[in-house]
């Protein structure tokens, strides 16, 4: 198969088979939309989300804009891009020496982040169905533009991680939770989102 698909497959398997990576990457993108639904149903009639829901229902295109923004926010939070090289650890020499073009390695790593984003989008759309009315056009807009907006955010994280990779760790948890690159990437990603916003 194509080299970038092999890189994507390797990255996706690593994320799914390592519990620490799975919890830190997939946990955030799945739990945050569920918390939104729970707070909407647990609150009383004067819930904090009620004015936002009323505004969104009066202008249906806002459903798509809210969804795109939320997906890009999840792209900042999932930390797949900002730890992609750090997760290699002491084996970082292997991807640097395999006969695969740099472009293919970048595409494969971005695809692994988008894979996590797709799961997050699926959960987000299901959760949105409980809060507001969602049409097929809303779903398509959120899916297409949310993924497109996640690509530069992921690449920003990858740039930060390649500049200062955390390669010396004895526990996979350190590559994710004790990695300052995640916080730096979140800051840069937030500035980027504010800029395009």
Coordinates of N, CA and C in Angstrom, one line a residue:
X1 N 0.8 -1.2 0.0 CA 0.0 0.0 0.0 C 0.9 1.3 0.0
X2 N 0.2 2.4 -0.1 CA 1.0 3.7 -0.1 C 1.7 3.9 1.2
X3 N 2.9 4.5 1.1 CA 3.7 4.7 2.3 C 3.0 5.5 3.4
X4 N 2.2 6.5 3.0 CA 1.5 7.3 4.1 C 0.4 6.5 4.7
X5 N -0.2 5.5 4.0 CA -1.2 4.7 4.7 C -0.5 3.7 5.6
X6 N 0.7 3.3 5.3 CA 1.4 2.4 6.3 C 1.8 3.2 7.6
X7 N 2.2 4.4 7.4 CA 2.5 5.3 8.6 C 1.3 5.5 9.4
X8 N 0.2 5.8 8.7 CA -1.1 6.0 9.4 C -1.5 4.8 10.2
X9 N -1.4 3.6 9.5 CA -1.8 2.4 10.2 C -0.9 2.1 11.4
X10 N 0.4 2.4 11.3 CA 1.3 2.2 12.4 C 0.9 3.1 13.6
X11 N 0.7 4.4 13.3 CA 0.3 5.4 14.3 C -1.0 5.1 14.9
X12 N -2.0 4.7 14.1 CA -3.4 4.4 14.7 C -3.3 3.2 15.6
X13 N -2.6 2.2 15.2 CA -2.4 1.0 16.0 C -1.7 1.3 17.3
X14 N -0.7 2.1 17.3 CA 0.0 2.5 18.5 C -0.9 3.3 19.4
X15 N -1.7 4.2 18.9 CA -2.7 5.0 19.7 C -3.7 4.1 20.3
X16 N -4.2 3.1 19.6 CA -5.3 2.2 20.1 C -4.9 1.1 21.0
X17 N -3.6 0.7 20.9 CA -3.2 -0.5 21.7 C -2.5 0.0 23.0
X18 N -2.2 1.3 23.1 CA -1.5 1.8 24.3 C -2.6 2.5 25.2
X19 N -3.0 2.0 26.3 CA -4.1 2.6 27.1 C -3.8 4.0 27.4
X20 N -2.6 4.4 27.8 CA -2.3 5.8 28.1 C -2.6 6.7 26.9
X21 N -2.1 6.3 25.7 CA -2.4 7.1 24.5 C -3.8 7.2 24.2
X22 N -4.5 6.1 24.3 CA -5.9 6.0 24.0 C -6.7 6.9 24.9
X23 N -6.4 6.9 26.2 CA -7.2 7.7 27.2 C -7.0 9.2 26.9
X24 N -5.7 9.5 26.7 CA -5.4 11.0 26.5 C -5.8 11.5 25.2
X25 N -5.8 10.7 24.1 CA -6.2 11.3 22.8 C -7.7 11.1 22.6
X26 N -8.3 10.0 22.8 CA -9.7 9.7 22.5 C -10.6 10.1 23.6
X27 N -10.0 10.1 24.9 CA -10.8 10.4 26.0 C -11.4 11.8 26.0
X28 N -10.5 12.8 25.6 CA -11.0 14.2 25.6 C -12.0 14.5 24.5
X29 N -11.8 13.9 23.3 CA -12.7 14.2 22.2 C -14.0 13.5 22.3
X30 N -14.1 12.5 23.2 CA -15.4 11.8 23.4 C -16.1 12.4 24.6
X31 N -15.3 12.7 25.7 CA -16.0 13.1 27.0 C -16.5 14.5 26.9
X32 N -15.8 15.4 26.2 CA -16.3 16.8 26.2 C -17.7 17.0 25.6
X33 N -18.0 16.4 24.5 CA -19.4 16.5 23.9 C -20.4 15.9 24.9
X34 N -20.0 14.8 25.5 CA -21.0 14.1 26.4 C -21.3 14.9 27.6
X35 N -20.2 15.6 28.1 CA -20.4 16.5 29.3 C -21.4 17.7 28.9
X36 N -21.3 18.2 27.7 CA -22.2 19.2 27.2 C -23.6 18.8 27.3
X37 N -23.9 17.5 26.8 CA -25.3 17.0 26.8 C -25.7 16.8 28.2
X38 N -24.9 16.3 29.1 CA -25.3 16.0 30.5 C -25.6 17.3 31.2
X39 N -24.8 18.4 31.0 CA -25.0 19.7 31.7 C -26.3 20.3 31.1
X40 N -26.6 20.0 29.9 CA -27.9 20.6 29.3 C -29.1 19.9 29.9
X41 N -29.0 18.6 30.2 CA -30.2 17.9 30.8 C -30.2 18.0 32.3
X42 N -29.1 18.1 32.9 CA -29.0 18.2 34.4 C -29.5 19.5 34.9
X43 N -29.3 20.6 34.1 CA -29.7 21.9 34.6 C -31.2 22.1 34.6
X44 N -31.6 23.2 35.2 CA -33.0 23.6 35.2 C -33.4 24.3 34.0
X45 N -34.6 24.9 33.9 CA -35.0 25.6 32.7 C -34.2 26.8 32.4
X46 N -33.5 27.4 33.4 CA -32.7 28.6 33.2 C -31.2 28.1 33.0
X47 N -31.0 27.0 32.3 CA -29.7 26.5 32.1 C -28.7 27.5 31.4
X48 N -27.4 27.3 31.6 CA -26.5 28.2 30.9 C -26.5 28.0 29.4
X49 N -26.8 26.8 28.9 CA -26.8 26.6 27.5 C -28.1 27.0 26.8
X50 N -29.1 27.3 27.6 CA -30.4 27.7 26.9 C -30.3 28.9 26.0
X51 N -29.7 30.0 26.4 CA -29.6 31.2 25.5 C -28.9 30.8 24.2
X52 N -27.8 30.0 24.3 CA -27.0 29.6 23.2 C -27.9 28.7 22.2
X53 N -28.6 27.8 22.8 CA -29.5 26.9 22.0 C -30.5 27.6 21.3
X54 N -31.1 28.6 22.0 CA -32.2 29.5 21.4 C -31.6 30.2 20.2
X55 N -30.4 30.8 20.4 CA -29.8 31.6 19.3 C -29.5 30.7 18.1
X56 N -28.9 29.5 18.4 CA -28.6 28.5 17.3 C -29.8 28.1 16.6
X57 N -30.9 27.8 17.3 CA -32.1 27.3 16.6 C -32.8 28.4 15.8
X58 N -32.6 29.7 16.1 CA -33.2 30.7 15.3 C -32.4 30.9 14.0
X59 N -31.1 30.6 14.0 CA -30.3 30.7 12.8 C -29.6 29.4 12.6
X60 N -30.1 28.5 11.8 CA -29.6 27.1 11.6 C -28.2 27.0 11.1
X61 N -27.7 28.0 10.4 CA -26.3 28.0 9.9 C -25.3 28.0 11.1
X62 N -25.7 28.5 12.2 CA -24.9 28.6 13.4 C -24.6 27.2 13.9
X63 N -25.5 26.3 13.7 CA -25.2 24.9 14.1 C -23.9 24.4 13.4
X64 N -23.8 24.7 12.1 CA -22.6 24.2 11.4 C -21.4 25.0 11.9
X65 N -21.5 26.3 12.1 CA -20.3 27.1 12.6 C -19.9 26.6 14.0
X66 N -20.9 26.4 14.9 CA -20.5 25.9 16.2 C -19.8 24.6 16.1
X67 N -20.4 23.7 15.3 CA -19.8 22.3 15.2 C -18.4 22.4 14.6
X68 N -18.1 23.3 13.6 CA -16.8 23.4 13.0 C -15.8 23.9 14.1
X69 N -16.2 24.9 14.8 CA -15.4 25.5 15.9 C -15.1 24.5 17.0
X70 N -16.1 23.7 17.3 CA -15.9 22.7 18.4 C -15.0 21.6 17.9
X71 N -15.1 21.2 16.6 CA -14.2 20.1 16.1 C -12.8 20.6 16.1
X72 N -12.6 21.9 15.7 CA -11.2 22.4 15.7 C -10.7 22.5 17.1
X73 N -11.5 22.8 18.1 CA -11.1 22.9 19.5 C -10.7 21.5 19.9
X74 N -11.5 20.5 19.5 CA -11.1 19.1 19.8 C -9.8 18.7 19.2
X75 N -9.5 19.3 18.0 CA -8.2 19.1 17.4 C -7.0 19.6 18.2
X76 N -7.3 20.7 18.9 CA -6.2 21.2 19.8 C -6.1 20.3 21.0
X77 N -7.2 19.8 21.5 CA -7.2 19.0 22.7 C -6.7 17.5 22.5
X78 N -6.8 17.0 21.4 CA -6.5 15.5 21.2 C -5.0 15.2 21.3
X79 N -4.1 16.2 21.2 CA -2.7 16.0 21.4 C -2.0 14.9 20.6
X80 N -2.6 14.5 19.5 CA -2.0 13.4 18.7 C -0.8 14.1 17.9
X81 N -1.1 15.2 17.3 CA 0.0 15.9 16.5 C 1.1 16.4 17.4
X82 N 0.8 16.9 18.6 CA 1.8 17.5 19.4 C 2.7 16.5 20.2
X83 N 2.4 15.2 20.0 CA 3.2 14.2 20.7 C 3.6 13.1 19.7
X84 N 3.4 13.4 18.4 CA 3.6 12.3 17.4 C 5.1 11.9 17.3
X85 N 6.1 12.7 17.5 CA 7.5 12.3 17.5 C 7.9 11.9 18.9
X86 N 7.4 12.6 19.9 CA 7.7 12.2 21.3 C 7.3 10.8 21.6
X87 N 6.2 10.3 21.1 CA 5.7 8.9 21.3 C 6.7 7.9 20.8
X88 N 7.5 8.2 19.9 CA 8.5 7.3 19.3 C 9.6 7.0 20.4
X89 N 9.9 7.9 21.3 CA 10.9 7.7 22.3 C 12.2 7.4 21.8
X90 N 12.9 6.3 22.4 CA 14.2 6.0 22.0 C 14.3 5.3 20.6
X91 N 13.1 5.0 20.0 CA 13.0 4.4 18.7 C 12.9 5.5 17.6
X92 N 13.1 6.7 17.9 CA 12.9 7.8 17.0 C 13.8 7.7 15.8
X93 N 14.9 7.0 15.9 CA 15.8 6.8 14.8 C 15.2 5.9 13.7
X94 N 14.2 5.1 14.0 CA 13.6 4.2 13.0 C 12.9 5.0 12.0
X95 N 11.9 5.9 12.3 CA 11.2 6.6 11.3 C 12.1 7.6 10.5
X96 N 13.3 7.9 11.1 CA 14.2 8.8 10.4 C 15.1 8.1 9.4
X97 N 15.2 6.8 9.6 CA 16.0 6.0 8.7 C 15.3 5.1 7.7
X98 N 14.0 5.0 7.9 CA 13.2 4.2 6.9 C 13.2 4.9 5.5
X99 N 13.1 4.2 4.4 CA 13.1 4.8 3.1 C 11.7 5.3 2.7
X100 N 11.2 6.2 3.5 CA 9.9 6.8 3.3 C 10.1 8.3 3.2
X101 N 9.5 8.9 2.2 CA 9.6 10.4 2.0 C 9.0 11.1 3.2
X102 N 9.6 12.3 3.5 CA 9.1 13.1 4.7 C 7.7 13.5 4.5
X103 N 7.3 13.8 3.2 CA 5.9 14.2 3.0 C 4.9 13.1 3.3
X104 N 5.3 11.8 3.0 CA 4.5 10.7 3.3 C 4.4 10.5 4.8
X105 N 5.4 10.7 5.5 CA 5.4 10.6 7.0 C 4.5 11.6 7.6
X106 N 4.6 12.9 7.1 CA 3.7 13.9 7.6 C 2.2 13.6 7.3
X107 N 1.9 13.2 6.1 CA 0.5 12.9 5.7 C 0.0 11.8 6.6
X108 N 0.8 10.7 6.8 CA 0.4 9.6 7.6 C 0.1 10.0 9.1
X109 N 0.9 10.9 9.6 CA 0.7 11.3 11.0 C -0.5 12.2 11.1
X110 N -0.7 13.1 10.1 CA -1.9 13.9 10.1 C -3.1 13.1 10.0
X111 N -3.1 12.0 9.2 CA -4.2 11.1 9.0 C -4.6 10.4 10.3
X112 N -3.6 10.1 11.1 CA -3.8 9.5 12.4 C -4.6 10.4 13.4
X113 N -4.2 11.7 13.3 CA -4.9 12.7 14.1 C -6.4 12.9 13.6
X114 N -6.5 12.9 12.3 CA -7.9 13.0 11.7 C -8.7 11.8 12.0
X115 N -8.1 10.7 12.2 CA -8.9 9.5 12.6 C -9.5 9.6 13.9
X116 N -8.7 10.2 14.9 CA -9.3 10.5 16.2 C -10.3 11.6 16.1
X117 N -10.1 12.6 15.2 CA -11.1 13.6 15.0 C -12.4 13.1 14.5
X118 N -12.3 12.1 13.6 CA -13.6 11.5 13.0 C -14.4 10.9 14.1
X119 N -13.8 10.2 15.0 CA -14.5 9.6 16.2 C -15.1 10.7 17.0
X120 N -14.4 11.8 17.2 CA -14.9 12.9 18.0 C -16.1 13.6 17.3
X121 N -16.0 13.7 16.0 CA -17.1 14.3 15.2 C -18.3 13.4 15.3
X122 N -18.2 12.1 15.2 CA -19.3 11.2 15.3 C -20.0 11.4 16.7
X123 N -19.2 11.4 17.7 CA -19.8 11.6 19.1 C -20.4 13.0 19.2
X124 N -19.8 14.0 18.7 CA -20.3 15.4 18.8 C -21.7 15.5 18.1
X125 N -21.8 14.9 16.9 CA -23.0 15.0 16.1 C -24.2 14.3 16.9
X126 N -23.8 13.1 17.4 CA -24.8 12.4 18.2 C -25.3 13.2 19.4
X127 N -24.3 13.8 20.1 CA -24.7 14.7 21.2 C -25.4 15.9 20.8
X128 N -25.1 16.5 19.7 CA -25.8 17.7 19.2 C -27.3 17.4 18.9
X129 N -27.6 16.1 18.5 CA -29.0 15.7 18.2 C -29.9 15.9 19.4
X130 N -29.3 15.7 20.6 CA -30.0 15.8 21.9 C -30.2 17.3 22.3
X131 N -29.5 18.2 21.7 CA -29.6 19.6 22.1 C -30.3 20.5 21.1
X132 N -29.9 20.4 19.8 CA -30.5 21.2 18.7 C -30.9 20.3 17.6
X133 N -31.6 21.0 16.6 CA -32.0 20.3 15.4 C -30.8 20.3 14.4
X134 N -30.4 19.1 14.0 CA -29.3 19.0 13.1 C -29.7 18.4 11.7
X135 N -29.4 19.1 10.6 CA -29.7 18.6 9.3 C -28.5 17.9 8.7
X136 N -28.8 17.2 7.5 CA -27.7 16.6 6.8 C -26.7 17.5 6.3
X137 N -27.1 18.8 5.9 CA -26.1 19.8 5.5 C -25.3 20.2 6.7
X138 N -25.8 20.3 7.8 CA -25.0 20.6 9.0 C -24.0 19.6 9.3
X139 N -24.4 18.3 9.2 CA -23.4 17.2 9.4 C -22.3 17.3 8.3
X140 N -22.6 17.5 7.1 CA -21.6 17.5 6.0 C -20.7 18.7 6.2
X141 N -21.2 19.9 6.6 CA -20.4 21.0 6.8 C -19.4 20.8 8.0
X142 N -20.0 20.3 9.1 CA -19.1 20.0 10.3 C -18.0 19.0 9.9
X143 N -18.4 18.0 9.2 CA -17.4 16.9 8.8 C -16.3 17.5 7.9
X144 N -16.7 18.1 6.8 CA -15.7 18.6 5.9 C -14.8 19.7 6.4
X145 N -15.5 20.8 6.9 CA -14.8 22.0 7.3 C -14.1 21.8 8.7
X146 N -14.7 20.9 9.5 CA -14.1 20.6 10.8 C -12.8 19.9 10.6
X147 N -12.7 18.9 9.7 CA -11.5 18.2 9.4 C -10.5 19.1 8.7
X148 N -10.9 19.9 7.8 CA -10.0 20.9 7.2 C -9.4 21.8 8.2
X149 N -10.2 22.3 9.1 CA -9.7 23.2 10.2 C -8.8 22.5 11.1
X150 N -8.9 21.2 11.3 CA -8.1 20.4 12.2 C -6.7 20.2 11.6
X151 N -6.5 20.2 10.3 CA -5.2 19.9 9.7 C -4.1 20.9 10.1
X152 N -4.4 22.2 9.9 CA -3.3 23.2 10.3 C -3.0 23.1 11.8
X153 N -4.1 22.9 12.7 CA -3.9 22.8 14.1 C -3.0 21.6 14.4
X154 N -3.2 20.5 13.8 CA -2.4 19.3 14.0 C -1.0 19.6 13.5
X155 N -0.8 20.2 12.4 CA 0.5 20.5 11.8 C 1.3 21.5 12.7
X156 N 0.6 22.4 13.3 CA 1.3 23.3 14.3 C 1.8 22.5 15.4
X157 N 1.1 21.6 15.9 CA 1.5 20.7 17.0 C 2.7 19.8 16.6
X158 N 2.7 19.4 15.4 CA 3.8 18.6 14.8 C 5.1 19.4 14.7
X159 N 4.9 20.7 14.3 CA 6.1 21.6 14.2 C 6.7 21.8 15.6
X160 N 5.9 22.0 16.6 CA 6.4 22.2 18.0 C 7.1 20.9 18.4
X161 N 6.5 19.7 18.2 CA 7.0 18.5 18.6 C 8.3 18.1 17.9
X162 N 8.5 18.4 16.7 CA 9.8 18.1 16.0 C 10.9 19.0 16.4
X163 N 10.5 20.3 16.8 CA 11.5 21.2 17.3 C 12.1 20.8 18.7
X164 N 11.2 20.2 19.5 CA 11.7 19.9 20.9 C 11.0 18.6 21.3
X165 N 11.4 17.4 20.7 CA 10.7 16.2 21.0 C 11.2 15.7 22.4
X166 N 10.3 15.1 23.1 CA 10.6 14.5 24.4 C 10.8 13.0 24.2
X167 N 12.1 12.6 24.0 CA 12.4 11.3 23.6 C 12.9 10.4 24.7
X168 N 13.3 11.0 25.8 CA 13.8 10.2 27.0 C 12.7 10.0 28.0
X169 N 12.0 8.9 27.9 CA 11.0 8.6 28.9 C 11.0 7.1 29.1
X170 N 10.6 6.7 30.3 CA 10.6 5.3 30.7 C 9.1 4.8 30.9
X171 N 8.2 5.7 30.8 CA 6.8 5.4 30.9 C 6.0 6.2 29.8
X172 N 5.2 5.5 29.0 CA 4.4 6.2 28.0 C 3.6 7.4 28.4
X173 N 3.3 7.4 29.7 CA 2.5 8.5 30.3 C 3.3 9.8 30.2
X174 N 4.6 9.7 30.3 CA 5.4 10.9 30.3 C 5.4 11.6 28.9
X175 N 5.3 10.8 27.9 CA 5.3 11.3 26.5 C 4.0 12.1 26.2
X176 N 2.9 11.9 27.0 CA 1.7 12.6 26.8 C 1.4 13.6 27.9
X177 N 1.4 13.1 29.2 CA 1.0 14.0 30.3 C 2.1 14.9 30.7
X178 N 3.3 14.5 30.6 CA 4.4 15.4 31.2 C 5.2 16.0 30.0
X179 N 4.5 16.3 28.9 CA 5.1 16.8 27.7 C 4.6 18.3 27.6
X180 N 5.6 19.2 27.7 CA 5.2 20.6 27.6 C 4.8 21.0 26.2
X181 N 5.2 20.2 25.2 CA 4.8 20.4 23.8 C 3.2 20.5 23.6
X182 N 2.5 19.7 24.4 CA 1.1 19.7 24.4 C 0.5 21.1 24.7
X183 N 1.0 21.7 25.8 CA 0.5 23.0 26.3 C 0.9 24.1 25.3
X184 N 2.2 24.0 24.7 CA 2.6 25.0 23.7 C 1.7 24.9 22.5
X185 N 1.4 23.7 22.1 CA 0.6 23.5 20.9 C -0.9 24.0 21.1
X186 N -1.4 23.7 22.3 CA -2.7 24.2 22.7 C -2.8 25.8 22.6
X187 N -1.7 26.4 23.1 CA -1.7 27.9 23.0 C -1.6 28.4 21.6
X188 N -0.7 27.8 20.8 CA -0.6 28.2 19.4 C -1.9 27.9 18.6
X189 N -2.5 26.7 18.9 CA -3.7 26.3 18.2 C -4.9 27.3 18.5
X190 N -4.9 27.7 19.8 CA -6.0 28.6 20.2 C -5.8 30.0 19.5
X191 N -4.5 30.5 19.5 CA -4.3 31.7 18.7 C -4.6 31.6 17.3
X192 N -4.3 30.5 16.7 CA -4.7 30.2 15.3 C -6.2 30.3 15.1
X193 N -6.9 29.6 16.0 CA -8.4 29.6 15.9 C -9.0 31.0 16.0
X194 N -8.4 31.8 17.0 CA -8.9 33.2 17.2 C -8.6 34.0 15.9
X195 N -7.4 33.7 15.3 CA -7.1 34.5 14.1 C -8.0 34.2 13.0
X196 N -8.3 32.9 12.7 CA -9.2 32.7 11.6 C -10.7 33.0 12.0
X197 N -11.0 33.0 13.3 CA -12.3 33.3 13.7 C -12.6 34.8 13.4

